[in-house]
Tab-separated table of N, CA and C and ligand atoms in Angstrom:
chain	number	residue	atom	x	y	z
A	1	VAL	N	-35.176	176.647	153.818
A	1	VAL	CA	-35.255	177.598	152.685
A	1	VAL	C	-36.619	177.507	152.017
A	2	GLU	N	-36.964	178.601	151.357
A	2	GLU	CA	-38.260	178.726	150.684
A	2	GLU	C	-38.000	178.952	149.204
A	3	ARG	N	-38.942	178.534	148.373
A	3	ARG	CA	-38.783	178.728	146.926
A	3	ARG	C	-39.825	179.706	146.412
A	4	THR	N	-39.459	180.415	145.351
A	4	THR	CA	-40.446	181.255	144.690
A	4	THR	C	-40.186	181.230	143.194
A	5	LEU	N	-41.164	181.719	142.421
A	5	LEU	CA	-40.976	181.788	140.975
A	5	LEU	C	-40.699	183.224	140.569
A	6	ALA	N	-39.609	183.406	139.845
A	6	ALA	CA	-39.272	184.708	139.269
A	6	ALA	C	-39.424	184.593	137.752
A	7	ILE	N	-39.923	185.652	137.128
A	7	ILE	CA	-39.947	185.690	135.660
A	7	ILE	C	-39.254	186.966	135.204
A	8	ILE	N	-38.320	186.806	134.281
A	8	ILE	CA	-37.752	187.954	133.584
A	8	ILE	C	-38.628	188.126	132.349
A	9	LYS	N	-39.416	189.189	132.353
A	9	LYS	CA	-40.451	189.402	131.324
A	9	LYS	C	-39.824	189.913	130.026
A	10	PRO	N	-40.596	189.911	128.925
A	10	PRO	CA	-39.997	190.223	127.611
A	10	PRO	C	-39.220	191.547	127.546
A	11	ASP	N	-39.697	192.589	128.212
A	11	ASP	CA	-39.006	193.885	128.103
A	11	ASP	C	-37.665	193.902	128.820
A	12	ALA	N	-37.411	192.941	129.716
A	12	ALA	CA	-36.151	192.924	130.467
A	12	ALA	C	-35.232	191.803	130.005
A	13	LEU	N	-35.663	191.064	128.996
A	13	LEU	CA	-34.903	189.871	128.606
A	13	LEU	C	-33.446	190.174	128.234
A	14	GLY	N	-33.223	191.327	127.622
A	14	GLY	CA	-31.863	191.718	127.224
A	14	GLY	C	-30.929	191.900	128.418
A	15	LYS	N	-31.492	192.053	129.603
A	15	LYS	CA	-30.683	192.265	130.805
A	15	LYS	C	-30.661	191.015	131.677
A	16	ALA	N	-31.046	189.875	131.105
A	16	ALA	CA	-31.206	188.660	131.905
A	16	ALA	C	-29.942	188.293	132.681
A	17	GLU	N	-28.783	188.384	132.037
A	17	GLU	CA	-27.549	187.974	132.737
A	17	GLU	C	-27.285	188.847	133.944
A	18	GLU	N	-27.451	190.158	133.731
A	18	GLU	CA	-27.260	191.123	134.810
A	18	GLU	C	-28.234	190.823	135.960
A	19	ILE	N	-29.482	190.537	135.621
A	19	ILE	CA	-30.493	190.257	136.644
A	19	ILE	C	-30.176	188.950	137.386
A	20	GLU	N	-29.726	187.944	136.657
A	20	GLU	CA	-29.361	186.675	137.318
A	20	GLU	C	-28.186	186.887	138.288
A	21	ASP	N	-27.249	187.738	137.923
A	21	ASP	CA	-26.141	188.072	138.833
A	21	ASP	C	-26.667	188.694	140.115
A	22	ILE	N	-27.602	189.624	139.966
A	22	ILE	CA	-28.173	190.282	141.145
A	22	ILE	C	-28.898	189.253	142.016
A	23	ILE	N	-29.629	188.338	141.371
A	23	ILE	CA	-30.338	187.289	142.118
A	23	ILE	C	-29.333	186.497	142.968
A	24	LEU	N	-28.228	186.098	142.356
A	24	LEU	CA	-27.232	185.299	143.077
A	24	LEU	C	-26.564	186.113	144.174
A	25	ARG	N	-26.241	187.359	143.868
A	25	ARG	CA	-25.590	188.205	144.869
A	25	ARG	C	-26.527	188.550	146.014
A	26	SER	N	-27.848	188.390	145.808
A	26	SER	CA	-28.814	188.664	146.870
A	26	SER	C	-29.077	187.439	147.730
A	27	GLY	N	-28.245	186.418	147.568
A	27	GLY	CA	-28.335	185.263	148.463
A	27	GLY	C	-29.280	184.168	148.011
A	28	PHE	N	-29.792	184.275	146.792
A	28	PHE	CA	-30.642	183.201	146.267
A	28	PHE	C	-29.773	182.161	145.571
A	29	SER	N	-30.257	180.930	145.581
A	29	SER	CA	-29.699	179.982	144.621
A	29	SER	C	-30.743	179.794	143.530
A	30	ILE	N	-30.256	179.570	142.319
A	30	ILE	CA	-31.157	179.337	141.189
A	30	ILE	C	-31.292	177.828	141.042
A	31	LEU	N	-32.494	177.301	141.360
A	31	LEU	CA	-32.688	175.847	141.347
A	31	LEU	C	-33.022	175.346	139.955
A	32	GLN	N	-33.798	176.140	139.212
A	32	GLN	CA	-34.168	175.740	137.863
A	32	GLN	C	-34.320	176.995	137.032
A	33	LYS	N	-34.157	176.811	135.734
A	33	LYS	CA	-34.250	177.968	134.839
A	33	LYS	C	-34.687	177.484	133.467
A	34	ARG	N	-35.625	178.205	132.864
A	34	ARG	CA	-36.098	177.868	131.520
A	34	ARG	C	-36.346	179.134	130.739
A	35	ARG	N	-35.948	179.120	129.469
A	35	ARG	CA	-36.308	180.221	128.583
A	35	ARG	C	-37.501	179.730	127.777
A	36	VAL	N	-38.611	180.433	127.827
A	36	VAL	CA	-39.814	179.978	127.120
A	36	VAL	C	-40.484	181.107	126.363
A	37	GLN	N	-41.071	180.740	125.255
A	37	GLN	CA	-41.932	181.658	124.512
A	37	GLN	C	-43.367	181.227	124.830
A	38	LEU	N	-44.080	182.030	125.585
A	38	LEU	CA	-45.448	181.663	125.956
A	38	LEU	C	-46.395	181.886	124.782
A	39	THR	N	-47.342	180.971	124.603
A	39	THR	CA	-48.430	181.239	123.657
A	39	THR	C	-49.420	182.147	124.396
A	40	PRO	N	-50.276	182.866	123.647
A	40	PRO	CA	-51.293	183.681	124.323
A	40	PRO	C	-52.143	182.833	125.265
A	41	GLU	N	-52.394	181.595	124.905
A	41	GLU	CA	-53.199	180.734	125.777
A	41	GLU	C	-52.477	180.436	127.098
A	42	GLN	N	-51.188	180.149	127.021
A	42	GLN	CA	-50.420	179.902	128.250
A	42	GLN	C	-50.351	181.161	129.118
A	43	ALA	N	-50.154	182.320	128.468
A	43	ALA	CA	-50.093	183.574	129.232
A	43	ALA	C	-51.437	183.827	129.914
A	44	SER	N	-52.554	183.539	129.242
A	44	SER	CA	-53.888	183.704	129.848
A	44	SER	C	-54.060	182.776	131.037
A	45	ASP	N	-53.601	181.537	130.904
A	45	ASP	CA	-53.690	180.587	132.018
A	45	ASP	C	-52.888	181.072	133.211
A	46	PHE	N	-51.671	181.524	132.922
A	46	PHE	CA	-50.800	181.957	134.009
A	46	PHE	C	-51.433	183.115	134.779
A	47	TYR	N	-52.044	184.065	134.051
A	47	TYR	CA	-52.637	185.249	134.673
A	47	TYR	C	-54.155	185.134	134.808
A	48	ALA	N	-54.665	183.909	134.914
A	48	ALA	CA	-56.125	183.677	134.967
A	48	ALA	C	-56.833	184.537	136.016
A	49	GLU	N	-56.146	184.826	137.143
A	49	GLU	CA	-56.806	185.620	138.190
A	49	GLU	C	-57.163	187.038	137.714
A	50	HIS	N	-56.533	187.490	136.647
A	50	HIS	CA	-56.826	188.838	136.139
A	50	HIS	C	-57.822	188.831	134.981
A	51	PHE	N	-58.348	187.660	134.637
A	51	PHE	CA	-59.309	187.563	133.539
A	51	PHE	C	-60.469	188.527	133.792
A	52	GLY	N	-60.852	189.260	132.739
A	52	GLY	CA	-61.976	190.185	132.890
A	52	GLY	C	-61.549	191.611	133.187
A	53	LYS	N	-60.286	191.792	133.629
A	53	LYS	CA	-59.829	193.155	133.874
A	53	LYS	C	-59.524	193.849	132.542
A	54	LEU	N	-59.611	195.182	132.560
A	54	LEU	CA	-59.368	195.947	131.335
A	54	LEU	C	-58.003	195.670	130.733
A	55	PHE	N	-56.996	195.483	131.596
A	55	PHE	CA	-55.635	195.324	131.065
A	55	PHE	C	-55.311	193.882	130.677
A	56	PHE	N	-56.260	192.951	130.891
A	56	PHE	CA	-55.960	191.534	130.640
A	56	PHE	C	-55.512	191.247	129.199
A	57	PRO	N	-56.258	191.703	128.172
A	57	PRO	CA	-55.823	191.378	126.794
A	57	PRO	C	-54.426	191.904	126.479
A	58	SER	N	-54.112	193.111	126.933
A	58	SER	CA	-52.786	193.623	126.597
A	58	SER	C	-51.700	192.968	127.446
A	59	LEU	N	-52.050	192.542	128.667
A	59	LEU	CA	-51.088	191.800	129.490
A	59	LEU	C	-50.732	190.472	128.807
A	60	VAL	N	-51.753	189.797	128.280
A	60	VAL	CA	-51.515	188.525	127.587
A	60	VAL	C	-50.669	188.751	126.327
A	61	ALA	N	-50.969	189.811	125.591
A	61	ALA	CA	-50.205	190.115	124.374
A	61	ALA	C	-48.737	190.403	124.722
A	62	TYR	N	-48.545	191.179	125.772
A	62	TYR	CA	-47.182	191.508	126.210
A	62	TYR	C	-46.410	190.266	126.646
A	63	MET	N	-47.033	189.442	127.478
A	63	MET	CA	-46.329	188.271	128.012
A	63	MET	C	-46.040	187.221	126.950
A	64	SER	N	-46.760	187.298	125.814
A	64	SER	CA	-46.485	186.350	124.736
A	64	SER	C	-45.766	187.025	123.570
A	65	SER	N	-45.289	188.255	123.786
A	65	SER	CA	-44.665	189.017	122.698
A	65	SER	C	-43.221	188.604	122.423
A	66	GLY	N	-42.627	187.834	123.310
A	66	GLY	CA	-41.236	187.428	123.136
A	66	GLY	C	-40.898	186.454	124.235
A	67	PRO	N	-39.680	185.903	124.178
A	67	PRO	CA	-39.313	184.929	125.213
A	67	PRO	C	-39.245	185.547	126.606
A	68	VAL	N	-39.468	184.699	127.598
A	68	VAL	CA	-39.275	185.086	128.996
A	68	VAL	C	-38.323	184.061	129.614
A	69	ILE	N	-37.726	184.420	130.738
A	69	ILE	CA	-36.931	183.442	131.480
A	69	ILE	C	-37.617	183.224	132.818
A	70	THR	N	-37.939	181.960	133.089
A	70	THR	CA	-38.576	181.622	134.359
A	70	THR	C	-37.530	180.933	135.230
A	71	LEU	N	-37.499	181.329	136.498
A	71	LEU	CA	-36.496	180.801	137.417
A	71	LEU	C	-37.143	180.377	138.726
A	72	VAL	N	-36.769	179.223	139.215
A	72	VAL	CA	-37.124	178.850	140.583
A	72	VAL	C	-35.926	179.253	141.429
A	73	ILE	N	-36.164	180.181	142.351
A	73	ILE	CA	-35.071	180.694	143.182
A	73	ILE	C	-35.377	180.394	144.650
A	74	ALA	N	-34.333	180.198	145.422
A	74	ALA	CA	-34.534	179.788	146.816
A	74	ALA	C	-33.589	180.513	147.765
A	75	ARG	N	-34.131	180.834	148.923
A	75	ARG	CA	-33.361	181.357	150.056
A	75	ARG	C	-34.332	181.472	151.233
A	76	ASP	N	-33.836	181.913	152.361
A	76	ASP	CA	-34.677	182.191	153.508
A	76	ASP	C	-35.679	183.293	153.119
A	77	LYS	N	-36.969	183.113	153.406
A	77	LYS	CA	-38.008	184.109	153.105
A	77	LYS	C	-37.976	184.571	151.642
A	78	ALA	N	-37.780	183.609	150.736
A	78	ALA	CA	-37.619	183.926	149.310
A	78	ALA	C	-38.791	184.728	148.739
A	79	ILE	N	-40.018	184.365	149.115
A	79	ILE	CA	-41.193	184.976	148.480
A	79	ILE	C	-41.243	186.476	148.777
A	80	SER	N	-41.190	186.819	150.063
A	80	SER	CA	-41.297	188.235	150.407
A	80	SER	C	-40.021	188.993	150.033
A	81	TYR	N	-38.888	188.331	150.152
A	81	TYR	CA	-37.629	189.020	149.838
A	81	TYR	C	-37.547	189.369	148.356
A	82	TRP	N	-37.955	188.436	147.489
A	82	TRP	CA	-37.913	188.707	146.038
A	82	TRP	C	-38.914	189.799	145.667
A	83	ARG	N	-40.107	189.786	146.290
A	83	ARG	CA	-41.103	190.836	146.014
A	83	ARG	C	-40.565	192.196	146.425
A	84	GLU	N	-39.827	192.219	147.535
A	84	GLU	CA	-39.245	193.478	147.980
A	84	GLU	C	-38.168	193.955	146.999
A	85	LEU	N	-37.344	193.033	146.538
A	85	LEU	CA	-36.289	193.390	145.575
A	85	LEU	C	-36.878	193.932	144.272
A	86	ILE	N	-37.957	193.315	143.765
A	86	ILE	CA	-38.496	193.788	142.487
A	86	ILE	C	-39.258	195.092	142.653
A	87	GLY	N	-39.930	195.277	143.795
A	87	GLY	CA	-40.586	196.555	144.059
A	87	GLY	C	-42.008	196.641	143.538
A	88	PRO	N	-42.589	197.852	143.576
A	88	PRO	CA	-43.992	198.046	143.214
A	88	PRO	C	-44.302	197.678	141.754
A	89	THR	N	-45.576	197.342	141.508
A	89	THR	CA	-46.020	196.894	140.177
A	89	THR	C	-45.677	197.902	139.068
A	90	ASN	N	-45.945	199.173	139.332
A	90	ASN	CA	-45.769	200.183	138.290
A	90	ASN	C	-44.319	200.691	138.261
A	91	ALA	N	-43.613	200.340	137.191
A	91	ALA	CA	-42.188	200.685	137.101
A	91	ALA	C	-41.962	202.205	137.069
A	92	LEU	N	-42.903	202.933	136.504
A	92	LEU	CA	-42.740	204.397	136.432
A	92	LEU	C	-42.827	205.017	137.820
A	93	LYS	N	-43.832	204.557	138.587
A	93	LYS	CA	-43.961	205.066	139.965
A	93	LYS	C	-42.809	204.574	140.820
A	94	ALA	N	-42.395	203.321	140.570
A	94	ALA	CA	-41.300	202.746	141.354
A	94	ALA	C	-40.041	203.611	141.217
A	95	ARG	N	-39.834	204.174	140.036
A	95	ARG	CA	-38.653	205.027	139.837
A	95	ARG	C	-38.640	206.220	140.769
A	96	GLU	N	-39.859	206.670	141.156
A	96	GLU	CA	-39.914	207.802	142.086
A	96	GLU	C	-39.818	207.357	143.532
A	97	THR	N	-40.531	206.264	143.864
A	97	THR	CA	-40.623	205.895	145.273
A	97	THR	C	-39.581	204.872	145.722
A	98	HIS	N	-39.166	203.988	144.827
A	98	HIS	CA	-38.207	202.924	145.182
A	98	HIS	C	-37.153	202.827	144.086
A	99	PRO	N	-36.335	203.880	143.915
A	99	PRO	CA	-35.438	203.945	142.751
A	99	PRO	C	-34.434	202.794	142.646
A	100	ASP	N	-34.186	202.083	143.742
A	100	ASP	CA	-33.205	200.995	143.680
A	100	ASP	C	-33.835	199.638	143.364
A	101	CYS	N	-35.150	199.577	143.285
A	101	CYS	CA	-35.766	198.266	143.067
A	101	CYS	C	-35.583	197.841	141.604
A	102	LEU	N	-35.715	196.540	141.375
A	102	LEU	CA	-35.400	196.017	140.040
A	102	LEU	C	-36.393	196.483	138.978
A	103	ARG	N	-37.671	196.656	139.361
A	103	ARG	CA	-38.623	197.169	138.365
A	103	ARG	C	-38.308	198.612	137.986
A	104	ALA	N	-37.821	199.399	138.945
A	104	ALA	CA	-37.432	200.783	138.626
A	104	ALA	C	-36.282	200.776	137.621
A	105	ILE	N	-35.373	199.817	137.765
A	105	ILE	CA	-34.186	199.784	136.922
A	105	ILE	C	-34.466	199.102	135.579
A	106	TYR	N	-35.163	197.967	135.613
A	106	TYR	CA	-35.307	197.152	134.392
A	106	TYR	C	-36.702	197.193	133.775
A	107	GLY	N	-37.681	197.769	134.458
A	107	GLY	CA	-39.040	197.791	133.940
A	107	GLY	C	-39.270	198.997	133.055
A	108	THR	N	-40.439	199.026	132.414
A	108	THR	CA	-40.756	200.071	131.459
A	108	THR	C	-41.906	200.947	131.967
A	109	ASP	N	-43.031	200.333	132.316
A	109	ASP	CA	-44.202	201.108	132.755
A	109	ASP	C	-45.078	200.267	133.687
A	110	ASP	N	-46.397	200.568	133.733
A	110	ASP	CA	-47.245	199.845	134.692
A	110	ASP	C	-47.520	198.406	134.262
A	111	GLN	N	-47.412	198.138	132.977
A	111	GLN	CA	-47.636	196.776	132.498
A	111	GLN	C	-46.326	196.061	132.203
A	112	ARG	N	-45.488	196.709	131.420
A	112	ARG	CA	-44.202	196.105	131.074
A	112	ARG	C	-43.238	196.441	132.208
A	113	ASN	N	-43.353	195.648	133.270
A	113	ASN	CA	-42.592	195.999	134.473
A	113	ASN	C	-41.400	195.076	134.714
A	114	GLY	N	-40.976	194.381	133.658
A	114	GLY	CA	-39.687	193.687	133.704
A	114	GLY	C	-39.612	192.374	134.446
A	115	LEU	N	-40.306	192.294	135.573
A	115	LEU	CA	-40.117	191.130	136.436
A	115	LEU	C	-41.404	190.714	137.117
A	116	HIS	N	-41.470	189.439	137.420
A	116	HIS	CA	-42.581	188.890	138.193
A	116	HIS	C	-42.041	188.179	139.421
A	117	GLY	N	-42.837	188.185	140.478
A	117	GLY	CA	-42.540	187.373	141.648
A	117	GLY	C	-43.834	186.857	142.248
A	118	SER	N	-43.853	185.600	142.642
A	118	SER	CA	-45.049	185.021	143.263
A	118	SER	C	-45.425	185.831	144.498
A	119	ASP	N	-46.746	185.970	144.762
A	119	ASP	CA	-47.152	186.820	145.877
A	119	ASP	C	-47.479	186.067	147.169
A	120	SER	N	-47.464	184.739	147.135
A	120	SER	CA	-47.770	183.975	148.357
A	120	SER	C	-47.205	182.568	148.198
A	121	TYR	N	-47.252	181.824	149.308
A	121	TYR	CA	-46.768	180.446	149.250
A	121	TYR	C	-47.576	179.643	148.242
A	122	SER	N	-48.924	179.804	148.264
A	122	SER	CA	-49.730	178.985	147.350
A	122	SER	C	-49.523	179.401	145.903
A	123	SER	N	-49.374	180.699	145.619
A	123	SER	CA	-49.095	181.036	144.212
A	123	SER	C	-47.706	180.588	143.800
A	124	ALA	N	-46.745	180.637	144.706
A	124	ALA	CA	-45.401	180.150	144.347
A	124	ALA	C	-45.462	178.682	143.942
A	125	GLU	N	-46.181	177.877	144.729
A	125	GLU	CA	-46.250	176.446	144.398
A	125	GLU	C	-46.971	176.219	143.074
A	126	ARG	N	-48.069	176.946	142.862
A	126	ARG	CA	-48.809	176.815	141.607
A	126	ARG	C	-47.939	177.251	140.419
A	127	GLU	N	-47.257	178.386	140.572
A	127	GLU	CA	-46.486	178.935	139.455
A	127	GLU	C	-45.250	178.091	139.152
A	128	ILE	N	-44.645	177.509	140.183
A	128	ILE	CA	-43.496	176.630	139.947
A	128	ILE	C	-43.967	175.399	139.179
A	129	ARG	N	-45.107	174.842	139.590
A	129	ARG	CA	-45.658	173.675	138.892
A	129	ARG	C	-46.058	174.021	137.455
A	130	PHE	N	-46.522	175.258	137.263
A	130	PHE	CA	-46.938	175.695	135.916
A	130	PHE	C	-45.762	175.616	134.944
A	131	PHE	N	-44.600	176.089	135.368
A	131	PHE	CA	-43.452	176.113	134.451
A	131	PHE	C	-42.538	174.898	134.576
A	132	PHE	N	-42.585	174.247	135.735
A	132	PHE	CA	-41.701	173.091	135.955
A	132	PHE	C	-42.527	171.926	136.480
A	133	PRO	N	-43.378	171.376	135.611
A	133	PRO	CA	-44.317	170.355	136.092
A	133	PRO	C	-43.644	169.118	136.676
A	134	ASP	N	-42.409	168.825	136.277
A	134	ASP	CA	-41.789	167.618	136.839
A	134	ASP	C	-40.889	167.936	138.021
A	135	SER	N	-40.931	169.204	138.511
A	135	SER	CA	-40.011	169.521	139.602
A	135	SER	C	-40.429	168.761	140.861
A	136	ILE	N	-39.427	168.294	141.571
A	136	ILE	CA	-39.662	167.489	142.760
A	136	ILE	C	-39.942	168.419	143.940
A	137	VAL	N	-41.047	168.194	144.611
A	137	VAL	CA	-41.384	168.993	145.791
A	137	VAL	C	-40.902	168.248	147.028
A	138	GLU	N	-40.015	168.911	147.771
A	138	GLU	CA	-39.480	168.197	148.934
A	138	GLU	C	-40.538	168.164	150.040
B	201	ATP	P1	-49.327	190.982	142.689
B	201	ATP	O1	-50.712	191.307	142.295
B	201	ATP	O2	-49.173	189.520	142.928
B	201	ATP	O3	-48.877	191.865	143.782
B	201	ATP	P2	-47.821	192.195	140.524
B	201	ATP	O4	-47.119	193.325	141.197
B	201	ATP	O5	-47.071	191.478	139.468
B	201	ATP	O6	-48.246	191.135	141.540
B	201	ATP	P3	-50.556	192.134	139.585
B	201	ATP	O7	-51.582	193.068	140.099
B	201	ATP	O8	-50.630	190.698	139.964
B	201	ATP	O9	-49.148	192.774	139.935
B	201	ATP	O10	-50.592	192.211	138.016
B	201	ATP	C1	-49.958	191.261	137.241
B	201	ATP	C2	-49.286	191.959	136.099
B	201	ATP	O11	-50.276	192.605	135.289
B	201	ATP	C3	-48.354	193.083	136.525
B	201	ATP	O12	-47.087	192.614	136.879
B	201	ATP	C4	-48.340	193.950	135.276
B	201	ATP	O13	-47.498	193.383	134.266
B	201	ATP	C5	-49.774	193.845	134.809
B	201	ATP	N1	-50.605	194.931	135.358
B	201	ATP	C6	-51.039	195.046	136.637
B	201	ATP	N2	-51.764	196.162	136.803
B	201	ATP	C7	-51.815	196.760	135.596
B	201	ATP	C8	-52.432	197.947	135.102
B	201	ATP	N3	-53.165	198.739	135.889
B	201	ATP	N4	-52.269	198.245	133.803
B	201	ATP	C9	-51.555	197.445	132.981
B	201	ATP	N5	-50.949	196.304	133.385
B	201	ATP	C10	-51.082	195.968	134.671
């Protein structure tokens, strides 16, 4: 099995239980879960790769605007499978092209898109360590 990091972002927090049900019904196990309020500094660190982009300041403001739920989820091909389930970055476009994806259902727009998923093995490991520094790596 493979692990990935999922985040239920501030705009989708009210639907967290529903989303966790979908995660479980999609064959994932939830290994760890934390509800956190990110400081702007933590949000900047998490999204450091986007530093300098036009949307960076508002992305940081959004991600620190309220609590998020971070989950370590696991299953076969977890990274790509979770990215497929959440769908394209822009929730508005996703509603047209991938109406069943989770961002189409729970996201708001191109920034407030409800959910995050690690995009590679190395980002999954980094992001899991970011939120769960004491997690044991098998
Ligand atoms: P990845 O890049 O790993 O495929 P992603 O779909 O989450 O993942 P990124 O490009 O990494 O998208 O962007 C990170 C986050 O920044 C997005 O999830 C979204 O919240 C925000 N974002 C991305 N592009 C824009 C944009 N053009 N305008 C506003 N916010 C954006």
